[in-house]
Coordinates of C-alpha atoms and ligand atoms in Angstrom, one line a residue:
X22 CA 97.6 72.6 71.6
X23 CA 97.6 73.8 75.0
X24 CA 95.9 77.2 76.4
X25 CA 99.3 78.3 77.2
X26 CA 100.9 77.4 73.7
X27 CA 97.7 79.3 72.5
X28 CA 98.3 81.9 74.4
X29 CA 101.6 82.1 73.5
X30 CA 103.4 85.3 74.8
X31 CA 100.2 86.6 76.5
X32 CA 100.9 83.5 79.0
X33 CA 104.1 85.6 80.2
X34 CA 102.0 88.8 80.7
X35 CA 100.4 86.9 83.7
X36 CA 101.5 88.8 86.4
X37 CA 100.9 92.4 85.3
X38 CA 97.3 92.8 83.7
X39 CA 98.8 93.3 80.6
X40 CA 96.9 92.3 77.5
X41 CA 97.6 90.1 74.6
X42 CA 100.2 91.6 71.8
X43 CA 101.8 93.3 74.7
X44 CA 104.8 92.6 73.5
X45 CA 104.3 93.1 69.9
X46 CA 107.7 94.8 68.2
X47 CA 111.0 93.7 70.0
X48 CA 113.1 96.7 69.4
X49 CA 112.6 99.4 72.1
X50 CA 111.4 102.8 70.8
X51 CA 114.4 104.7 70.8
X52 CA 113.1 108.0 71.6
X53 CA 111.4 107.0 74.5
X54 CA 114.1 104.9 75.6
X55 CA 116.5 107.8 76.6
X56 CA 116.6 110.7 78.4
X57 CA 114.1 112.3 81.3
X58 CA 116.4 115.4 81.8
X59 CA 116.9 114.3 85.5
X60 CA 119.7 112.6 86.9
X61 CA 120.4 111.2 90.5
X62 CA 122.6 113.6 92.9
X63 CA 125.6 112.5 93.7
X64 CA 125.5 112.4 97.5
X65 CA 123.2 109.9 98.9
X66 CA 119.1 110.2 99.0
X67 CA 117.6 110.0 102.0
X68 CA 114.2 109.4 103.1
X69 CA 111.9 111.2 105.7
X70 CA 112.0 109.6 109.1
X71 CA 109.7 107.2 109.7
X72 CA 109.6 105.9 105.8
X73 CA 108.7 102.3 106.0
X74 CA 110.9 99.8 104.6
X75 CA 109.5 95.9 103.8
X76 CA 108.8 92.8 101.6
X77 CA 106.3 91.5 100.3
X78 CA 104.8 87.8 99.3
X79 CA 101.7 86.6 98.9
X80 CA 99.5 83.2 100.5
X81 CA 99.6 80.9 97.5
X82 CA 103.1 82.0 96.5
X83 CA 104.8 81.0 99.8
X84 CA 102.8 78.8 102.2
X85 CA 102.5 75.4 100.1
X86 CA 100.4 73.1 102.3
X87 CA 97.9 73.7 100.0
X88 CA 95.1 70.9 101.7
X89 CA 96.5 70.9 105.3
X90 CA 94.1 71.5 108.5
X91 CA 91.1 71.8 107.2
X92 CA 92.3 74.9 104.2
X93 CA 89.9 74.6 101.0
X94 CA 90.7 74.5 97.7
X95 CA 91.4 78.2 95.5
X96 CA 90.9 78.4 92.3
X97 CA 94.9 78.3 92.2
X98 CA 94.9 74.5 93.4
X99 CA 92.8 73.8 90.7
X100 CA 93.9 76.0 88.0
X101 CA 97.8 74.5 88.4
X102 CA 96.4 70.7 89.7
X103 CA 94.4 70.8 86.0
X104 CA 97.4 70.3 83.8
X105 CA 96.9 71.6 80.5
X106 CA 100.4 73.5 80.3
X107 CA 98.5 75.9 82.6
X108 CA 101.8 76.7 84.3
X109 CA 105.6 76.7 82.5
X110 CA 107.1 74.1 84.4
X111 CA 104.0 72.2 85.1
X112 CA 104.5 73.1 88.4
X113 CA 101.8 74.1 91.6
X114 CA 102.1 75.9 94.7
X115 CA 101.2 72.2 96.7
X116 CA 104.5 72.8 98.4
X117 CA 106.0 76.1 97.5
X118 CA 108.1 77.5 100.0
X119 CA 106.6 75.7 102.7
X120 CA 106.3 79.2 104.4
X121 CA 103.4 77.6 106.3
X122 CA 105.6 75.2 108.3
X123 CA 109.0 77.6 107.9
X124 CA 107.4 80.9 108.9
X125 CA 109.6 81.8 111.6
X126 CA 112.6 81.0 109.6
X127 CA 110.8 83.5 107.6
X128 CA 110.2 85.8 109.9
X129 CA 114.2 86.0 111.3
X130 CA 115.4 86.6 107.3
X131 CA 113.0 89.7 108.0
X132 CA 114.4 90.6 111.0
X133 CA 118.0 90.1 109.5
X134 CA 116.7 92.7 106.7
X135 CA 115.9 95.2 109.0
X136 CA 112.4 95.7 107.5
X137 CA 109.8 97.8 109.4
X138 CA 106.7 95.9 108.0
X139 CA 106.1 93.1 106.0
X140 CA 103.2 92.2 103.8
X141 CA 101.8 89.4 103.2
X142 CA 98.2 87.8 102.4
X143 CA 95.4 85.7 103.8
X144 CA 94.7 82.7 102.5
X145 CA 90.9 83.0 102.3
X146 CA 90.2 79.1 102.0
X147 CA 92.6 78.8 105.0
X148 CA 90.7 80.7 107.1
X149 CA 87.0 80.0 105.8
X150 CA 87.3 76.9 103.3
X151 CA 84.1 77.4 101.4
X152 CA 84.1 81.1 100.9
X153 CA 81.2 81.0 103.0
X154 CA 79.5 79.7 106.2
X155 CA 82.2 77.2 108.6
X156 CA 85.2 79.2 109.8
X157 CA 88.2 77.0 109.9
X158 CA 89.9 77.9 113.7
X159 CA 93.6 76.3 112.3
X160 CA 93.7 78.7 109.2
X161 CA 92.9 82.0 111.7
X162 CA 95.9 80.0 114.2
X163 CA 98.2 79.7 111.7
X164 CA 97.4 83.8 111.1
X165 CA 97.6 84.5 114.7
X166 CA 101.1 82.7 114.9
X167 CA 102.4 85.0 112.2
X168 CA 101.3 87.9 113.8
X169 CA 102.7 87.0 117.2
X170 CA 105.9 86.2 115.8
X171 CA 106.2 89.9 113.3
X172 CA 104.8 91.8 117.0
X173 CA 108.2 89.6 118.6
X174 CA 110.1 90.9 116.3
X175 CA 109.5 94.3 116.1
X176 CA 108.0 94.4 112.6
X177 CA 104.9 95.9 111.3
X178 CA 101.8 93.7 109.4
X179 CA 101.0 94.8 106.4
X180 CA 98.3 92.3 106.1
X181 CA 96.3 91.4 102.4
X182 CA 93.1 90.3 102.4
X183 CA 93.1 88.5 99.1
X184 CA 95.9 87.7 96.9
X185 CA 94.2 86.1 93.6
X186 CA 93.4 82.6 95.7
X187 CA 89.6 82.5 95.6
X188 CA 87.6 79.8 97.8
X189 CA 86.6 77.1 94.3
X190 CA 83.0 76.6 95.6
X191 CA 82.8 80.1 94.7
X192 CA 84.2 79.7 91.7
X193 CA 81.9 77.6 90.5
X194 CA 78.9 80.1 92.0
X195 CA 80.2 82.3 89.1
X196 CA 83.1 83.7 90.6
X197 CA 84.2 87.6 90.4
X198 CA 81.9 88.1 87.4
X199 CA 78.7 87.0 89.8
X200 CA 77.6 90.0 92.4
X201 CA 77.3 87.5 95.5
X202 CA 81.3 86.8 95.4
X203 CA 81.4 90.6 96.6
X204 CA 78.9 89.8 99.4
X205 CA 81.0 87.0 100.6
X206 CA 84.2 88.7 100.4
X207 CA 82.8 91.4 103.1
X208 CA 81.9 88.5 105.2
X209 CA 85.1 86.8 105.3
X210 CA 86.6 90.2 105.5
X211 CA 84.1 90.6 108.7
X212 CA 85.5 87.4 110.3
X213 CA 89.1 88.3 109.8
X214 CA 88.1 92.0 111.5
X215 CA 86.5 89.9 114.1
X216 CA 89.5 87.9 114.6
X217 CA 92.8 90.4 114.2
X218 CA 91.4 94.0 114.3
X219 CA 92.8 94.9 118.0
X220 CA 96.4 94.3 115.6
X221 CA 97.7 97.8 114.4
X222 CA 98.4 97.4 110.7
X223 CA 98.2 98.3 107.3
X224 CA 94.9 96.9 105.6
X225 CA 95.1 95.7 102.3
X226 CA 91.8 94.7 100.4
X227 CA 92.5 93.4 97.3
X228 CA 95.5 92.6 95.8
X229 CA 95.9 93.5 91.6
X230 CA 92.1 93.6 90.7
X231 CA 93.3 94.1 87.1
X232 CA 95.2 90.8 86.8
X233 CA 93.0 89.0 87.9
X234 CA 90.2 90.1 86.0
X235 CA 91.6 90.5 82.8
X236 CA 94.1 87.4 83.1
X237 CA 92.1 85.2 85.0
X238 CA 88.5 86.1 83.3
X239 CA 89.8 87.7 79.8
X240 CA 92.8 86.0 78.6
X241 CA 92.5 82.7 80.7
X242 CA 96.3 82.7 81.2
X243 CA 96.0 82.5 84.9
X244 CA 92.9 80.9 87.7
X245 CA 90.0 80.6 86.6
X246 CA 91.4 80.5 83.1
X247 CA 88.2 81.6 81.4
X248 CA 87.8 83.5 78.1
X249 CA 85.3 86.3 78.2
X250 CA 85.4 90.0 78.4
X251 CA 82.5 90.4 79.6
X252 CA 83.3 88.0 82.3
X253 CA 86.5 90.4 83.1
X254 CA 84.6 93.8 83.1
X255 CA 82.3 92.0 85.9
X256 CA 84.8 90.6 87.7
X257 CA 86.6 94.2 87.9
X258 CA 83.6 96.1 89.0
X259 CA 82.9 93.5 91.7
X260 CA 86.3 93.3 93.0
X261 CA 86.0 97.5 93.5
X262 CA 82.5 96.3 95.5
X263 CA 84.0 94.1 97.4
X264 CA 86.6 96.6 98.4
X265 CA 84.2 99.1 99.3
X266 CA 82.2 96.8 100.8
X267 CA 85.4 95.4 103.2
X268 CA 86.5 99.6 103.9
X269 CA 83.0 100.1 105.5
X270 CA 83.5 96.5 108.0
X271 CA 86.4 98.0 108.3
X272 CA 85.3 101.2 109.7
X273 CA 82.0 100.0 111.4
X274 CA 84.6 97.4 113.4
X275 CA 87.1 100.2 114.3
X276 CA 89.6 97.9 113.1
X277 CA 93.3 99.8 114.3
X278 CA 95.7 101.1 111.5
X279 CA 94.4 101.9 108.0
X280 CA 93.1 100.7 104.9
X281 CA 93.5 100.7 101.2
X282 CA 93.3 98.6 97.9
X283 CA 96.5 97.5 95.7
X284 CA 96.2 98.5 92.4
X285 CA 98.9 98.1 89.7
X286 CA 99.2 100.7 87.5
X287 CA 100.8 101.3 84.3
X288 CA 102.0 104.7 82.4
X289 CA 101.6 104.2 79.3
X290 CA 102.9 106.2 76.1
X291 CA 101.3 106.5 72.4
X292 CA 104.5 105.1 69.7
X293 CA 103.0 107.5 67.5
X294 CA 101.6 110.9 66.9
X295 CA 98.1 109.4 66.1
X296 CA 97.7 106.8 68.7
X297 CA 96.7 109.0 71.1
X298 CA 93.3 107.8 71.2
X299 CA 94.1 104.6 71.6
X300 CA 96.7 105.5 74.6
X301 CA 93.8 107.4 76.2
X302 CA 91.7 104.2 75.8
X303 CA 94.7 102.2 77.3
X304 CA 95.3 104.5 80.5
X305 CA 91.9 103.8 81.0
X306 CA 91.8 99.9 80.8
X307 CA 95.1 99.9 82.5
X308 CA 94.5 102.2 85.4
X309 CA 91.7 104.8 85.7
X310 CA 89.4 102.3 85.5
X311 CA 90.5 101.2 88.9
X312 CA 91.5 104.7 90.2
X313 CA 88.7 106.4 89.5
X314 CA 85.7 104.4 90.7
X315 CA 88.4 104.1 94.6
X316 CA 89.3 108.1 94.6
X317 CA 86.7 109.8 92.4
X318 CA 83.5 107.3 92.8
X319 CA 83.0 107.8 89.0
X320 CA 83.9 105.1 86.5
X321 CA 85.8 106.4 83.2
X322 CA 83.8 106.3 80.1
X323 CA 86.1 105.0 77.9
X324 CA 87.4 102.0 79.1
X325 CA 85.1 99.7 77.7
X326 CA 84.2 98.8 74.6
X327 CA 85.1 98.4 70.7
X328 CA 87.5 100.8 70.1
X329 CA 91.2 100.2 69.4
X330 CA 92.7 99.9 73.3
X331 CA 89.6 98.9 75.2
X332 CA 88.6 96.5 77.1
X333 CA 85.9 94.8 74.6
X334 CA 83.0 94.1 76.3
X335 CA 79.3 95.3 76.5
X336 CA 79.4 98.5 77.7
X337 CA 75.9 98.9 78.1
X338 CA 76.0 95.0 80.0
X339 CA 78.5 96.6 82.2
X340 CA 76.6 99.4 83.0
X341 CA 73.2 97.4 84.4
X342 CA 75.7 95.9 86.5
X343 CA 76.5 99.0 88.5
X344 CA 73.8 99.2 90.7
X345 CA 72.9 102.3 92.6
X346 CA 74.6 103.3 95.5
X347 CA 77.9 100.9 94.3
X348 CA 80.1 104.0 93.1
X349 CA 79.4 105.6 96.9
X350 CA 80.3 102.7 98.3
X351 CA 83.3 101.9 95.8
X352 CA 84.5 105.2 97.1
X353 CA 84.6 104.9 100.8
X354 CA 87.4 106.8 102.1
X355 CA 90.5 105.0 102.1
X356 CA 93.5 105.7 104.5
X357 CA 96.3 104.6 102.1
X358 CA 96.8 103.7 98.2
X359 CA 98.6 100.8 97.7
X360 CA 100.5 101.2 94.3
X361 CA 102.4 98.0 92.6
X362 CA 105.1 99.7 90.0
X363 CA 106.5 97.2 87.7
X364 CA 107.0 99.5 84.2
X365 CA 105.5 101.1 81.5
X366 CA 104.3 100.4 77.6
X367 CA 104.0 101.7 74.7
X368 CA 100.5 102.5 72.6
X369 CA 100.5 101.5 69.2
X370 CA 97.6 102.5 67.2
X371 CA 95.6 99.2 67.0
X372 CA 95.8 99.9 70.4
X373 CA 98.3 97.6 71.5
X374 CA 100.3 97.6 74.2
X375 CA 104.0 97.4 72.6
X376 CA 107.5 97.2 74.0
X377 CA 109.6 100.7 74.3
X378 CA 111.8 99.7 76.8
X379 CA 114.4 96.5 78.0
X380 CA 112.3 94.2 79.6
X381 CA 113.4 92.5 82.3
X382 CA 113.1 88.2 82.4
X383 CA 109.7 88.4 82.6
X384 CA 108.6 90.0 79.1
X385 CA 105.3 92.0 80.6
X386 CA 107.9 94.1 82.7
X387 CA 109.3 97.2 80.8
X388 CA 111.9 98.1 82.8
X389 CA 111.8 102.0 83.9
X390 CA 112.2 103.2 86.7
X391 CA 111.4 107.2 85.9
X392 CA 108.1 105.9 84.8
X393 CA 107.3 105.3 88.7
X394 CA 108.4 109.3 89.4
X395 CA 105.9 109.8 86.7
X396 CA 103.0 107.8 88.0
X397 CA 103.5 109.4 91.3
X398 CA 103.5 112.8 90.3
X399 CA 100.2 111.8 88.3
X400 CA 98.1 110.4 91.4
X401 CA 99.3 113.8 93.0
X402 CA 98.6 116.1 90.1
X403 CA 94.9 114.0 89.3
X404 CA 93.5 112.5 92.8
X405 CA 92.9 114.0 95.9
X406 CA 96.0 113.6 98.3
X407 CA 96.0 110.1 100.6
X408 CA 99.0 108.6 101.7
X409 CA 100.9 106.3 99.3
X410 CA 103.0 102.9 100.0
X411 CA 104.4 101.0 97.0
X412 CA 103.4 97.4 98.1
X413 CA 105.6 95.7 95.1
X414 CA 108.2 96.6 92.9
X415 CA 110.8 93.7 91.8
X416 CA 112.3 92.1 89.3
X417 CA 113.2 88.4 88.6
X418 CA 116.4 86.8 88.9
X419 CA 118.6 87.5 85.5
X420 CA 118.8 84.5 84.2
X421 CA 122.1 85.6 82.5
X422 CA 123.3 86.0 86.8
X423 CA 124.3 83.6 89.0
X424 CA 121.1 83.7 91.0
X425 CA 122.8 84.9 94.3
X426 CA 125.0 87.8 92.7
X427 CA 121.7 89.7 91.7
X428 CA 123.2 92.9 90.9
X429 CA 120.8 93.6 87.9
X430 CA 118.4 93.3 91.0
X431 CA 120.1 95.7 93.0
X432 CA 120.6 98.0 89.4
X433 CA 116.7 97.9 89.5
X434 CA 115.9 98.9 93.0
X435 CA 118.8 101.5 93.0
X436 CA 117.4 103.2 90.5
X437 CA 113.3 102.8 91.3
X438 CA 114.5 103.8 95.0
X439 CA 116.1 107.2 93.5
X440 CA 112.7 108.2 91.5
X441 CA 110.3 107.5 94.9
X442 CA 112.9 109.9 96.7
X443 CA 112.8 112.1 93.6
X444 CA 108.9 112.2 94.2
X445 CA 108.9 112.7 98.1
X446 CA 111.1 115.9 97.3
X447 CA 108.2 117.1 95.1
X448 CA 105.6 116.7 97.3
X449 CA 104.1 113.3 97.0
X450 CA 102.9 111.8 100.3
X451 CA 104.4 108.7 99.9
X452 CA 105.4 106.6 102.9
X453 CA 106.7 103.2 102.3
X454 CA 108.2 101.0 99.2
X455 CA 108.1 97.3 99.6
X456 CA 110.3 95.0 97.6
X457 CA 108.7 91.8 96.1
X458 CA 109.7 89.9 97.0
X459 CA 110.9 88.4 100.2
X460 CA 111.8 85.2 99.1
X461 CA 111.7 83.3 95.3
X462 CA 108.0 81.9 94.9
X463 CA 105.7 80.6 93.1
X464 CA 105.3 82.6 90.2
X465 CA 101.6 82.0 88.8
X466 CA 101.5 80.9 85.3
X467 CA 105.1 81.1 85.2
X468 CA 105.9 78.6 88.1
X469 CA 109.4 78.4 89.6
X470 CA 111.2 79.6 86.7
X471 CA 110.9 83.4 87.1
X472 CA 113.1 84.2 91.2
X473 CA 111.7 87.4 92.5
X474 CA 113.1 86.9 95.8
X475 CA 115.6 88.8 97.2
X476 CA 116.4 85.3 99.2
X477 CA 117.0 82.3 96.9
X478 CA 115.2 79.1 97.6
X479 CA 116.0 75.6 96.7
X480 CA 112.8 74.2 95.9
X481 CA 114.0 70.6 96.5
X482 CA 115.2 71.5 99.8
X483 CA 113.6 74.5 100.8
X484 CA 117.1 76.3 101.9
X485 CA 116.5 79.7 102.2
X486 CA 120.2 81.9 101.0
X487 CA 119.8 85.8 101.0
X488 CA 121.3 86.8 97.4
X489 CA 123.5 90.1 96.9
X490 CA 120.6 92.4 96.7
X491 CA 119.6 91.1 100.2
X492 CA 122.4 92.5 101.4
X493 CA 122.3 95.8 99.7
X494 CA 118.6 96.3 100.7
X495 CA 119.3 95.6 104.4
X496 CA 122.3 98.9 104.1
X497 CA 119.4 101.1 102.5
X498 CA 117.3 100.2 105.3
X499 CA 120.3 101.1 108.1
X500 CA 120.6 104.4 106.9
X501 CA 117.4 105.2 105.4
X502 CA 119.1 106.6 102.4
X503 CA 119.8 105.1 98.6
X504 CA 123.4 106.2 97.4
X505 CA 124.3 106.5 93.8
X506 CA 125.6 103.5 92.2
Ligands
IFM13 O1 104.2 87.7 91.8 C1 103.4 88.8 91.4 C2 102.5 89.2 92.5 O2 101.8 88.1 92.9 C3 101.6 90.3 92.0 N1 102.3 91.3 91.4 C4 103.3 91.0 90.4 C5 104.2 90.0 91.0 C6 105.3 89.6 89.9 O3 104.8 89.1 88.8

């Protein structure tokens, strides 16, 4: 049996942090599923001047040439090259989307958008194919190219430092779970400072610290595919080091624009009066254990351990790994939160995270859009204020759709585009929504079979074709305003 047949559905949770038995009871709760007493206004919503429109994508996902000019192997290249029904269509990101050789092709579909920024992410082996020591000058070119050609174009980096593709040689140092890999991460983030700070951009450290911890080092369903909680817990507290570490070189280099981290976060609801415990112990695994330790520099205390809905690892292992000093630095002052919205889940009470709403082709994504006014309103009422973008929200093709008439795609954005305006008009300071993604990619442990992209691409020929949605989005963007369906 393969790790993905043993995994079984948990393999389709890959992209979200969700846990195993996420998707435990296929009927969606019906009194959940209904009403939020709010509906959308009939004229259009429109957006504060100056609200920044974009798309998003990610290194691995796009660029392919996984081994050209001098790039290192990630712990992605070896993850999908292993085999092992690792990924659904046996596929790897070898090739991808070529972006690395088609980027200004890319970059005009942006332009054709109309997108004030884009975001994107570094390929750490590109640039420094070790994870430490040697800087490779072709990756940080290739970078530089990119840049120039967004600055031609009129269009605004929103630049990720790491999107999930960690250097192999540190890998098999230990990884996230091992204290150095934070150490090295400022380092790298140091060199890329060194190289593109004069640039004026949005700064994003990490990308989804809680997939990757808890799929890549608890579940195994995606890179480096290993089983341990205890392994995860590490790998999430030095991930938030590593971010803290990279907000301070950020500062001490006087690097232009702002920073922040990426989190995806999750509201999550109990399925019954006596689960609320276990939904508590949930919110924290799914989201105050990242939010916290960035905006309060305290960690919650009830993410980890035994209890139905936690995260089950030592705590007290966990807690000899936060040295002192880490929280402070954890907690540097961030200029922007970067939020990822893809849904929300039910609590049951073993503590399982259970389906109350339609999901969408990807079975970890509860589709809801008033759960995003929700989370909102919750960093505002719970956090102190800093600026919010949301750096992904998406949805895969339908596979009931002809992939190019995506109007479930445009149903989705519609409708998540009304609850961000609902929250502006409510006081939340957020500033930006980026659609993931760009183009269709490679989807992690899913491969090429779930289409995010709001441009189709033929990955035997590479042609790029905008779908419907493309369309639609580009109108939003023109008049800065969402109009009922
Ligand atoms: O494709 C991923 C992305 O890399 C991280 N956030 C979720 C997306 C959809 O699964």
């Amino acid at each position: 049996m393969t790790r993905r047949q043993l995994l079984g559905a948990a393999g389709a949770l890959a992209a979200s942090g969700f846990g195993v038995g996420a998707l435990a009871g296929c009927t969606p709760t019906q009194a959940t599923a209904t009403h939020t007493g709010w509906a959308p206004p009939a004229a259009p919503m429109k957006f504060p001047k100056g609200y920044v429109w974009g798309a998003a994508t990610s290194a691995y996902q796009i660029e392919g040439a996984w081994n050209a000019d001098g790039k290192g192997p990630s712990i992605w290249d070896t993850f999908s090259h292993a085999g092992e029904g690792h990924i659904a269509d046996g596929s790897t990101g070898d090739v991808a989307a070529d972006h690395y050789h088609l980027w200004s092709h890319d970059l005009d579909l942006l332009k054709r958008l109309g997108v004030g920024a884009y975001r994107f992410s570094l390929s750490w082996p590109r640039i420094q194919p070790t994870g430490s020591g040697a800087v490779n000058q072709k990756g940080l070119d290739f970078y530089k190219r990119l840049l120039d050609g967004l600055g031609e174009r009129g269009i605004r980096p929103a630049i990720t430092l790491f999107h999930w593709d960690l250097p192999q040689p540190l890998q098999d140092a230990g990884g996230w779970p091992s204290r150095d890999t934070a150490n090295r991460f400022a380092d790298y983030a140091d060199i890329v400072f060194g190289a593109f700070g004069d640039i004026d951009a949005e700064w994003l450290t990490l990308n989804e610290p809680k997939t990757l911890a808890y799929n890549g080092y608890w579940y195994g369903s995606h890179a480096p595919g290993i089983m341990d909680p205890n392994a995860a817990a590490a790998a999430v507290h030095h991930q938030l080091l590593a971010h803290g570490l990279t907000v301070q070189a950020f500062t001490a280099h006087g690097v232009k624009g702002r920073i922040g981290p990426v989190l995806n976060l999750t509201p999550v609801k109990p399925t019954d009066a006596a689960a609320k415990e276990q939904t508590k112990n949930v919110d924290a695994v799914q989201n105050t254990l990242f939010l916290d330790p960035v905006l309060k520099g305290v960690y919650p205390t009830n993410a980890i351990g035994t209890a139905n809905g936690q995260l089950p690892a030592d705590p007290d292992r966990f807690a000899a790994l936060v040295k002192d000093g880490d929280l402070k630095i954890i907690a540097s002052p961030i200029g922007m939160l970067g939020v990822n919205y893809y849904g929300v889940a039910g609590v049951d009470l073993n503590g399982t995270m259970v389906k109350i709403h339609k999901t969408s082709t990807a079975d970890w994504e509860q589709i809801w859009a008033p759960g995003l006014y929700e989370l909102l309103m919750r960093l505002k009422k719970d956090y102190k204020k800093v600026p919010i973008l949301i750096t992904e929200n998406g949805v895969p093709d339908d596979l009931m759709q002809n992939g190019l008439k995506d109007t479930a795609r445009i149903d989705y954005l519609r409708s998540h585009f009304q609850q961000a305006a609902r929250a502006i008009e409510a006081g939340v300071p957020l500033q930006g929504h980026y659609v993931w993604a760009l183009i269709d990619n490679f989807e992690w442990a899913e491969g090429y079979t779930e289409r995010f992209g709001l441009v189709n691409v033929n990955f035997d020929t590479l042609k790029r074709t905008p779908k419907k949605s493309f369309g639609w989005y580009a109108d939003v963007i023109e008049k800065n305003a969402v109009a009922p369906k």
